XYZ file of C-alpha atoms in Angstrom:
561
model
C -44.371 -23.999 -51.788
C -43.148 -24.109 -55.396
C -44.299 -27.369 -56.989
C -43.702 -28.667 -60.501
C -44.670 -31.728 -62.520
C -41.961 -32.782 -64.990
C -42.635 -35.464 -67.628
C -40.052 -37.310 -69.720
C -41.252 -39.613 -72.530
C -39.457 -41.926 -74.931
C -40.342 -45.142 -76.730
C -39.501 -47.221 -73.636
C -41.179 -45.421 -70.740
C -43.058 -42.380 -69.490
C -41.548 -40.922 -66.320
C -43.371 -38.338 -64.201
C -41.455 -36.456 -61.497
C -43.009 -34.323 -58.773
C -40.784 -31.526 -57.485
C -41.345 -29.586 -54.265
C -39.051 -26.602 -53.621
C -36.893 -27.879 -56.481
C -36.424 -31.307 -54.889
C -37.622 -34.607 -56.324
C -40.203 -36.156 -53.961
C -42.119 -38.609 -56.176
C -41.363 -40.548 -59.348
C -43.909 -42.538 -61.357
C -42.887 -44.745 -64.268
C -45.116 -46.415 -66.835
C -43.821 -48.719 -69.558
C -45.738 -50.014 -72.594
C -44.848 -53.647 -71.790
C -45.521 -53.357 -68.051
C -48.900 -51.714 -67.912
C -50.484 -50.744 -64.630
C -53.516 -52.703 -63.418
C -54.362 -50.892 -60.152
C -57.747 -49.215 -60.561
C -58.855 -51.493 -63.406
C -62.233 -53.244 -63.179
C -62.611 -56.880 -64.230
C -65.321 -59.448 -64.654
C -63.789 -62.458 -62.973
C -64.643 -66.036 -62.056
C -64.197 -67.447 -58.553
C -61.467 -70.086 -58.988
C -61.032 -71.173 -55.349
C -62.702 -70.482 -52.018
C -60.456 -70.960 -48.980
C -62.407 -71.023 -45.704
C -59.215 -71.428 -43.676
C -57.868 -68.117 -45.019
C -61.300 -66.451 -45.306
C -60.359 -65.526 -48.863
C -60.899 -66.491 -52.471
C -58.839 -66.549 -55.654
C -60.412 -64.883 -58.684
C -59.483 -65.529 -62.320
C -59.441 -62.078 -63.946
C -57.345 -63.027 -66.971
C -53.890 -62.102 -65.623
C -50.957 -64.527 -65.290
C -51.849 -65.282 -61.658
C -55.251 -65.430 -60.018
C -56.138 -62.382 -57.915
C -56.581 -62.533 -54.124
C -59.916 -61.408 -52.603
C -60.209 -61.170 -48.806
C -63.593 -61.692 -47.110
C -63.815 -58.115 -45.795
C -63.437 -56.812 -49.344
C -66.508 -58.742 -50.481
C -68.818 -56.940 -48.070
C -70.121 -53.610 -49.478
C -69.049 -50.402 -47.769
C -71.567 -48.847 -45.350
C -72.214 -45.440 -43.865
C -69.785 -44.713 -41.049
C -72.713 -43.733 -38.808
C -74.448 -47.087 -39.314
C -73.434 -50.206 -37.402
C -71.025 -52.446 -39.354
C -72.534 -55.566 -40.887
C -71.937 -58.852 -39.115
C -68.952 -60.670 -40.562
C -69.877 -63.449 -42.964
C -67.729 -66.436 -43.791
C -66.259 -66.509 -47.281
C -68.073 -69.728 -48.257
C -71.439 -68.035 -47.605
C -70.556 -65.108 -49.826
C -68.922 -66.812 -52.813
C -68.983 -70.136 -54.612
C -66.586 -71.607 -57.167
C -67.545 -70.687 -60.730
C -69.486 -67.575 -59.735
C -68.887 -64.469 -61.873
C -68.218 -61.225 -60.000
C -66.982 -57.695 -60.628
C -63.751 -56.759 -58.851
C -61.280 -53.891 -58.853
C -57.497 -54.200 -58.487
C -56.169 -52.399 -55.392
C -52.611 -53.788 -55.361
C -50.330 -54.670 -58.274
C -49.106 -58.262 -58.771
C -45.732 -58.629 -57.086
C -43.194 -61.440 -57.263
C -45.011 -64.728 -56.825
C -48.187 -62.989 -55.625
C -51.102 -62.129 -57.837
C -52.995 -58.844 -57.729
C -55.172 -58.037 -54.731
C -58.751 -57.115 -55.600
C -61.865 -55.814 -53.887
C -65.582 -55.991 -54.550
C -65.992 -52.456 -53.210
C -65.765 -50.514 -56.469
C -64.543 -46.895 -56.596
C -64.384 -44.834 -59.807
C -62.432 -41.567 -59.552
C -63.355 -38.365 -61.290
C -61.751 -34.961 -60.947
C -63.733 -33.807 -57.909
C -65.718 -36.867 -56.840
C -65.187 -40.592 -56.428
C -68.233 -42.728 -57.253
C -68.885 -45.738 -54.970
C -71.593 -47.984 -56.495
C -73.865 -49.791 -54.033
C -73.118 -47.460 -51.112
C -75.238 -44.703 -49.592
C -72.722 -42.544 -47.736
C -70.985 -39.246 -48.572
C -67.337 -38.958 -47.555
C -65.107 -35.891 -47.519
C -61.324 -35.922 -47.969
C -59.507 -35.537 -44.646
C -57.097 -33.145 -46.360
C -59.872 -30.515 -46.475
C -59.247 -29.026 -43.047
C -61.896 -26.278 -42.892
C -64.964 -27.642 -41.093
C -67.200 -25.012 -42.709
C -66.010 -26.028 -46.195
C -66.460 -29.710 -45.391
C -70.056 -29.102 -44.349
C -70.750 -26.926 -47.429
C -69.447 -29.585 -49.779
C -71.401 -32.318 -48.028
C -74.652 -30.289 -48.333
C -74.060 -29.616 -52.028
C -73.281 -33.240 -52.843
C -76.282 -34.528 -50.845
C -78.491 -32.675 -53.335
C -76.774 -34.425 -56.255
C -76.329 -37.971 -54.958
C -78.281 -40.666 -56.857
C -79.833 -43.572 -54.952
C -77.615 -46.589 -54.234
C -74.491 -44.676 -55.112
C -72.014 -43.336 -52.575
C -69.752 -40.362 -53.224
C -66.400 -39.261 -51.839
C -65.490 -35.595 -52.192
C -61.859 -35.246 -53.274
C -59.369 -32.678 -51.959
C -59.379 -30.700 -55.240
C -63.110 -30.020 -54.746
C -62.319 -27.457 -52.042
C -63.874 -24.146 -53.141
C -65.558 -25.715 -56.204
C -69.172 -24.789 -57.008
C -72.070 -27.238 -57.319
C -72.447 -27.015 -61.118
C -68.836 -28.145 -61.630
C -69.354 -31.181 -59.381
C -72.630 -31.931 -61.172
C -70.777 -32.197 -64.490
C -68.202 -34.500 -62.891
C -70.951 -36.690 -61.392
C -72.802 -36.982 -64.702
C -69.627 -38.239 -66.378
C -69.054 -40.819 -63.611
C -72.649 -42.101 -63.694
C -72.508 -42.526 -67.477
C -69.199 -44.356 -67.121
C -70.653 -46.678 -64.459
C -73.647 -47.458 -66.687
C -71.274 -48.440 -69.519
C -69.310 -50.672 -67.140
C -72.429 -52.504 -65.924
C -73.522 -53.027 -69.535
C -70.135 -54.547 -70.384
C -70.393 -56.812 -67.336
C -73.660 -58.237 -68.661
C -72.377 -58.654 -72.215
C -68.780 -59.900 -71.878
C -67.792 -63.450 -70.892
C -65.404 -63.811 -67.947
C -62.555 -63.162 -67.549
C -62.714 -59.699 -69.121
C -61.520 -56.181 -68.429
C -64.429 -53.783 -67.980
C -62.628 -50.518 -67.333
C -59.001 -49.420 -67.600
C -57.749 -46.326 -65.819
C -56.173 -43.425 -67.719
C -52.535 -43.366 -68.824
C -49.983 -42.041 -66.337
C -49.782 -38.428 -67.519
C -53.574 -38.134 -67.780
C -54.037 -39.611 -64.273
C -51.577 -37.045 -62.919
C -53.501 -34.268 -64.674
C -56.810 -35.552 -63.253
C -55.730 -36.434 -59.715
C -52.855 -34.117 -58.848
C -52.628 -31.005 -61.016
C -54.110 -28.059 -59.083
C -53.524 -24.319 -58.633
C -50.555 -24.731 -56.268
C -48.421 -26.143 -59.118
C -46.422 -23.522 -60.983
C -45.939 -25.639 -64.114
C -46.611 -28.984 -65.823
C -43.664 -29.564 -68.192
C -43.755 -32.298 -70.866
C -41.024 -33.106 -73.397
C -43.244 -35.079 -75.810
C -45.667 -33.433 -78.241
C -48.230 -36.265 -78.180
C -48.377 -36.446 -74.369
C -48.476 -32.645 -74.188
C -51.498 -32.546 -76.490
C -53.301 -35.222 -74.428
C -52.708 -33.378 -71.158
C -53.792 -30.044 -72.665
C -57.008 -31.689 -73.820
C -57.885 -33.188 -70.437
C -56.921 -30.012 -68.540
C -59.073 -27.959 -70.920
C -62.015 -30.154 -69.898
C -61.465 -30.399 -66.121
C -59.581 -27.185 -65.209
C -59.377 -24.770 -68.159
C -57.894 -22.025 -65.957
C -54.741 -24.183 -65.537
C -54.067 -24.607 -69.268
C -51.390 -21.908 -69.405
C -49.325 -23.855 -66.844
C -49.041 -26.888 -69.151
C -45.898 -26.320 -71.220
C -44.102 -28.193 -73.989
C -40.400 -28.503 -73.152
C -38.241 -28.176 -76.285
C -34.775 -27.325 -74.942
C -31.678 -29.261 -76.110
C -30.751 -30.339 -72.579
C -32.759 -33.445 -71.541
C -35.583 -32.377 -69.224
C -34.615 -34.684 -66.330
C -31.029 -33.422 -66.448
C -32.214 -29.804 -66.604
C -34.010 -30.190 -63.265
C -31.448 -32.452 -61.593
C -33.823 -35.415 -61.543
C -31.448 -38.044 -62.948
C -28.991 -37.371 -60.118
C -31.747 -37.680 -57.518
C -32.872 -41.004 -58.993
C -29.289 -42.277 -58.666
C -29.279 -41.243 -54.998
C -32.657 -42.904 -54.419
C -31.196 -46.230 -55.548
C -28.242 -45.951 -53.168
C -28.136 -47.693 -49.803
C -26.545 -44.657 -48.152
C -27.893 -41.088 -48.323
C -25.826 -38.158 -47.030
C -27.409 -35.262 -45.139
C -26.311 -31.633 -45.540
C -25.025 -31.568 -41.955
C -22.611 -34.432 -42.651
C -24.773 -37.136 -41.108
C -26.158 -39.953 -43.232
C -28.979 -42.487 -43.571
C -28.660 -46.182 -44.359
C -31.607 -48.031 -45.970
C -31.892 -51.805 -45.605
C -34.938 -53.526 -47.118
C -36.121 -57.023 -46.240
C -39.274 -58.899 -47.225
C -40.875 -58.122 -43.851
C -39.880 -54.482 -43.333
C -37.534 -51.621 -44.161
C -34.983 -50.424 -41.603
C -33.534 -46.912 -41.749
C -30.496 -46.136 -39.616
C -29.458 -42.562 -38.758
C -25.784 -41.732 -38.143
C -23.947 -38.510 -37.248
C -21.193 -39.264 -39.781
C -18.927 -36.245 -40.287
C -21.113 -33.881 -38.236
C -19.559 -33.053 -34.846
C -21.662 -30.023 -33.913
C -20.717 -26.723 -32.317
C -22.352 -26.992 -28.901
C -22.969 -30.103 -26.857
C -23.598 -33.711 -27.847
C -27.362 -33.565 -27.216
C -27.774 -30.574 -29.571
C -25.637 -32.274 -32.233
C -27.805 -35.404 -32.047
C -31.036 -33.388 -32.129
C -29.990 -31.409 -35.220
C -28.962 -34.580 -37.054
C -32.202 -36.381 -36.140
C -34.394 -33.435 -37.179
C -32.667 -33.202 -40.557
C -32.897 -36.982 -40.905
C -36.644 -36.974 -40.159
C -37.307 -34.570 -43.041
C -35.064 -36.460 -45.472
C -36.541 -39.825 -44.458
C -40.056 -38.582 -45.288
C -38.815 -37.471 -48.739
C -36.886 -40.665 -49.419
C -39.805 -42.902 -48.363
C -42.057 -41.076 -50.852
C -39.435 -41.074 -53.601
C -38.465 -44.730 -53.143
C -42.172 -45.588 -52.702
C -41.385 -47.810 -49.732
C -44.435 -49.637 -48.384
C -45.260 -51.820 -45.422
C -43.564 -51.605 -42.019
C -40.750 -49.069 -41.635
C -38.473 -48.967 -38.583
C -36.294 -45.890 -38.015
C -33.307 -46.099 -35.689
C -32.652 -42.452 -34.832
C -29.539 -41.585 -32.848
C -30.330 -42.173 -29.157
C -31.775 -39.097 -27.422
C -31.783 -38.871 -23.635
C -33.958 -35.726 -23.452
C -37.717 -36.366 -23.733
C -38.382 -32.990 -25.374
C -35.885 -33.834 -28.115
C -37.620 -37.157 -28.800
C -40.967 -35.367 -29.048
C -39.573 -32.781 -31.491
C -38.176 -35.456 -33.796
C -41.467 -37.381 -33.931
C -43.369 -34.117 -34.569
C -40.935 -33.244 -37.377
C -41.476 -36.649 -38.979
C -45.263 -36.300 -38.730
C -45.095 -32.832 -40.272
C -42.848 -34.015 -43.112
C -45.142 -36.872 -44.191
C -48.268 -34.715 -44.543
C -47.676 -34.149 -48.252
C -47.442 -37.901 -48.923
C -50.424 -38.989 -51.054
C -50.036 -42.590 -49.865
C -51.523 -43.383 -46.444
C -48.667 -43.186 -43.940
C -48.819 -43.395 -40.153
C -46.152 -42.699 -37.517
C -46.872 -44.983 -34.575
C -44.374 -43.329 -32.239
C -41.319 -44.446 -30.291
C -40.978 -48.011 -29.030
C -39.463 -48.937 -25.680
C -36.172 -49.476 -27.505
C -36.181 -45.924 -28.850
C -37.125 -46.942 -32.416
C -39.764 -45.094 -34.443
C -42.360 -47.292 -36.137
C -44.113 -46.246 -39.349
C -46.519 -47.965 -41.713
C -47.104 -46.968 -45.326
C -49.635 -48.537 -47.644
C -47.969 -50.737 -50.272
C -49.742 -50.462 -53.614
C -46.966 -51.383 -56.042
C -43.283 -52.265 -56.273
C -40.943 -49.718 -54.776
C -38.521 -47.749 -56.942
C -35.525 -50.066 -56.513
C -37.595 -53.119 -57.473
C -38.885 -51.285 -60.539
C -35.551 -49.945 -61.819
C -33.188 -52.696 -60.677
C -32.925 -56.474 -60.845
C -31.006 -59.082 -58.808
C -27.345 -58.903 -59.811
C -26.268 -61.857 -61.994
C -22.634 -61.239 -61.033
C -23.080 -61.864 -57.296
C -25.866 -64.496 -57.222
C -28.486 -61.999 -56.157
C -26.748 -60.592 -53.095
C -26.631 -57.148 -54.747
C -28.595 -55.287 -57.385
C -27.856 -53.736 -60.775
C -29.863 -51.585 -63.162
C -32.133 -53.353 -65.643
C -30.957 -53.602 -69.292
C -33.757 -51.185 -70.237
C -32.500 -48.480 -67.865
C -28.856 -49.133 -68.826
C -29.696 -48.821 -72.534
C -31.149 -45.349 -71.908
C -28.017 -44.265 -70.044
C -25.626 -45.673 -72.613
C -27.567 -43.958 -75.404
C -27.332 -40.665 -73.508
C -23.590 -41.117 -72.963
C -23.034 -42.028 -76.626
C -24.884 -38.911 -77.742
C -22.561 -36.725 -75.686
C -19.417 -38.644 -76.648
C -20.073 -38.946 -80.374
C -21.096 -35.323 -80.901
C -17.385 -34.439 -80.747
C -16.275 -37.553 -82.667
C -14.477 -36.810 -85.944
C -14.664 -40.335 -87.367
C -17.669 -41.123 -89.551
C -18.181 -44.579 -88.012
C -17.578 -46.359 -84.698
C -17.860 -49.899 -83.360
C -19.347 -50.049 -79.844
C -19.225 -53.170 -77.677
C -21.687 -53.779 -74.839
C -23.573 -56.561 -73.082
C -25.742 -58.422 -75.598
C -28.981 -57.798 -73.635
C -28.384 -54.042 -73.725
C -27.249 -54.206 -77.363
C -30.545 -55.830 -78.382
C -32.520 -52.938 -76.843
C -30.365 -50.179 -78.354
C -30.562 -51.827 -81.802
C -34.336 -52.294 -81.441
C -36.736 -54.279 -83.560
C -35.443 -54.349 -87.141
C -32.686 -51.919 -86.146
C -35.197 -49.086 -85.690
C -33.756 -47.617 -82.489
C -30.195 -47.680 -83.871
C -31.304 -45.948 -87.085
C -32.843 -43.079 -85.040
C -29.632 -42.723 -83.055
C -27.533 -42.633 -86.231
C -29.784 -40.055 -87.859
C -29.596 -37.854 -84.764
C -25.784 -38.003 -84.572
C -25.087 -38.213 -88.332
C -22.701 -41.119 -87.669
C -22.573 -44.789 -88.617
C -22.761 -46.824 -85.410
C -22.058 -50.546 -85.351
C -23.101 -52.417 -82.194
C -21.466 -55.637 -81.006
C -23.127 -57.581 -78.200
C -21.077 -59.781 -75.887
C -21.321 -61.581 -72.559
C -17.707 -60.647 -71.706
C -18.569 -57.188 -70.427
C -20.369 -55.924 -67.337
C -24.080 -55.321 -67.875
C -23.735 -51.606 -67.086
C -20.621 -50.912 -69.213
C -19.783 -50.297 -72.871
C -16.667 -49.420 -74.868
C -15.876 -47.935 -78.262
C -13.404 -50.424 -79.724
C -12.844 -48.988 -83.217
C -13.113 -45.687 -85.095
C -12.762 -44.935 -88.786
C -14.636 -44.722 -92.077
C -17.837 -46.651 -92.664
C -15.985 -49.122 -94.897
C -13.230 -49.704 -92.333
C -15.582 -50.230 -89.399
C -17.923 -52.414 -91.418
C -15.046 -54.761 -92.209
C -14.254 -55.081 -88.489
C -17.844 -55.215 -87.262
C -19.015 -57.940 -89.655
C -16.781 -60.978 -89.002
C -18.557 -63.136 -91.611
C -19.620 -62.921 -95.265
C -22.155 -64.784 -97.343
C -20.980 -68.297 -98.166
C -18.649 -68.677 -95.162
C -18.706 -72.156 -93.622
C -18.148 -72.233 -89.872
C -18.358 -74.493 -86.859
C -20.110 -72.747 -83.950
C -21.956 -73.572 -80.727
C -25.683 -72.875 -80.566
C -26.087 -70.843 -77.354
C -29.881 -70.618 -77.063
C -33.135 -70.767 -79.051
C -34.218 -67.536 -80.751
C -36.283 -65.446 -78.264
C -39.228 -64.847 -80.622
C -38.912 -67.876 -82.921
C -37.599 -70.845 -80.901
C -37.412 -73.011 -84.037
C -34.168 -71.176 -84.847
C -31.001 -71.051 -82.741
C -28.609 -68.254 -81.814
C -24.820 -68.531 -82.146
C -22.257 -65.752 -81.734
C -18.900 -65.025 -83.339
C -16.876 -62.262 -81.667
C -20.155 -61.039 -80.198
C -21.840 -60.913 -83.631
C -25.252 -62.614 -83.640
C -25.862 -65.435 -86.101
C -29.421 -66.731 -86.456
C -29.188 -70.404 -87.478
C -32.361 -71.677 -89.112
C -33.805 -74.891 -87.665
C -31.249 -75.090 -84.817
C -33.525 -74.169 -81.899
C -33.342 -77.714 -80.493
C -29.526 -77.820 -80.652
C -28.715 -75.441 -77.745
C -25.330 -76.399 -76.284
C -24.288 -78.355 -79.393
C -21.481 -77.427 -81.799
C -22.740 -77.533 -85.394
C -21.478 -76.808 -88.901
C -23.222 -73.877 -90.584
C -23.134 -71.858 -93.791
C -23.792 -68.093 -93.815
C -26.735 -67.298 -96.092
C -27.251 -63.573 -95.444
C -25.294 -60.817 -93.665
C -26.945 -57.721 -92.172
C -25.471 -54.893 -90.118
C -26.567 -56.269 -86.752
C -26.826 -59.996 -87.416
C -26.368 -62.754 -89.978
C -28.557 -65.632 -91.070
C -27.196 -69.154 -91.520
C -28.363 -72.663 -92.361
C -27.130 -75.956 -91.023
C -24.435 -77.310 -93.321
C -25.515 -80.278 -95.437
C -22.002 -81.713 -95.250
C -21.916 -84.002 -92.204
């Protein structure tokens, strides 16, 4: 199977796509302002112990206290040994106690992160489990002879009071390579324990690698034909880590420098659009419908335009088999977790039902997240469970729609700004005028302009055009329009509706986002920062313009009452 890793980087996000047979099956996104906490180790303080829930809340320094369940306090034991007797949470922890925990589930909505006391530290070939004594082998290594060989080799290396899990990529790897990996992990663990003793709680003790480096460490193996990256800095980092862990794969890491954006070149942007849609069409003409609730996700299969060539039973079977494969891909791509119910088209033939379930089981084998097919219910529904570690794709890329009181969803301003920038680049390359005035929603405008106008300056330099941005609330969040074209002087006169010394009467709409002492007013979508008016939101005040810039003006409250 041809597999590729494709990485797109800009100043807002790093996106990593996994392609199998040319199709997008996984998408990971990491943003500078929304950093990942899963895998991080913290020194925390027990804030609350709840005997009724057999759980505790731990202050690890995040916005919300983390949740620790009683079973996650008890150290892991050898599978061949009897499990320890269950203790009550109040016997294991007390309020104010300092403990080391690891995040296993991202904070989500009103819920804080979920943590465990059973620490695991991943390397390339091994996972170190402090305090344990067992050796585990990845279930994805199917050869029993290889499993036994690896277990024998690692038994010779294992330090006391440290458990080890042999990862899938260790298949066929010699002992000296695993020894090097183990030495690195032991040194890392020693540094972590030293930090735990020295740092006051709450404190972060260990932070996992950045997204591209984690992919290189955990996923990049011989079966991948290429690892393509469109950013020089990220390319250099990945080359460095691959040189250390798998030097024979270095020639597969490539710097993408083509003019066409990398995600468009491989059809990834289109697939992301489809993954955000409620309805997904199948090649046969059938289609899937995804409905997500807080409790579970329901997937409905329909024949749609497909009428078949033989009999009804064969038509239904073909549609369901195709649906089973596409559902497995969509669940991975959308990163859907929790309970999943699939309503396949009713099948009266038992053999057909068996084939569909087998197809679904076969299709989910490549999923790195633990997924189980529980079989058909009495109602003919297929039940699945998939471990939920983070927000799914729609929650990450979309937000509740402000235009329909949350009954629908729209793209976030950050995602929209990227798309509008891309569209402007295509549109303005053929533009003859030296300057344009573009109107868009003020939240999107703020992102495209950037801090101090930095993002806008880069866009202008790239296109060799003067671009004036006007933010407004009177336009859909996902739309923009070019409202004027001409020379720089002509567009500047239209884009800047005020000049120094102008005296106006305007309504303060809101306090300034970064300096609430000041207030924000707008004139024809043009932002005016009024000094000292942060407490006058909703009031109409008299102001005098003191300074005019390309993207905003400064003003003071008028002294004339």
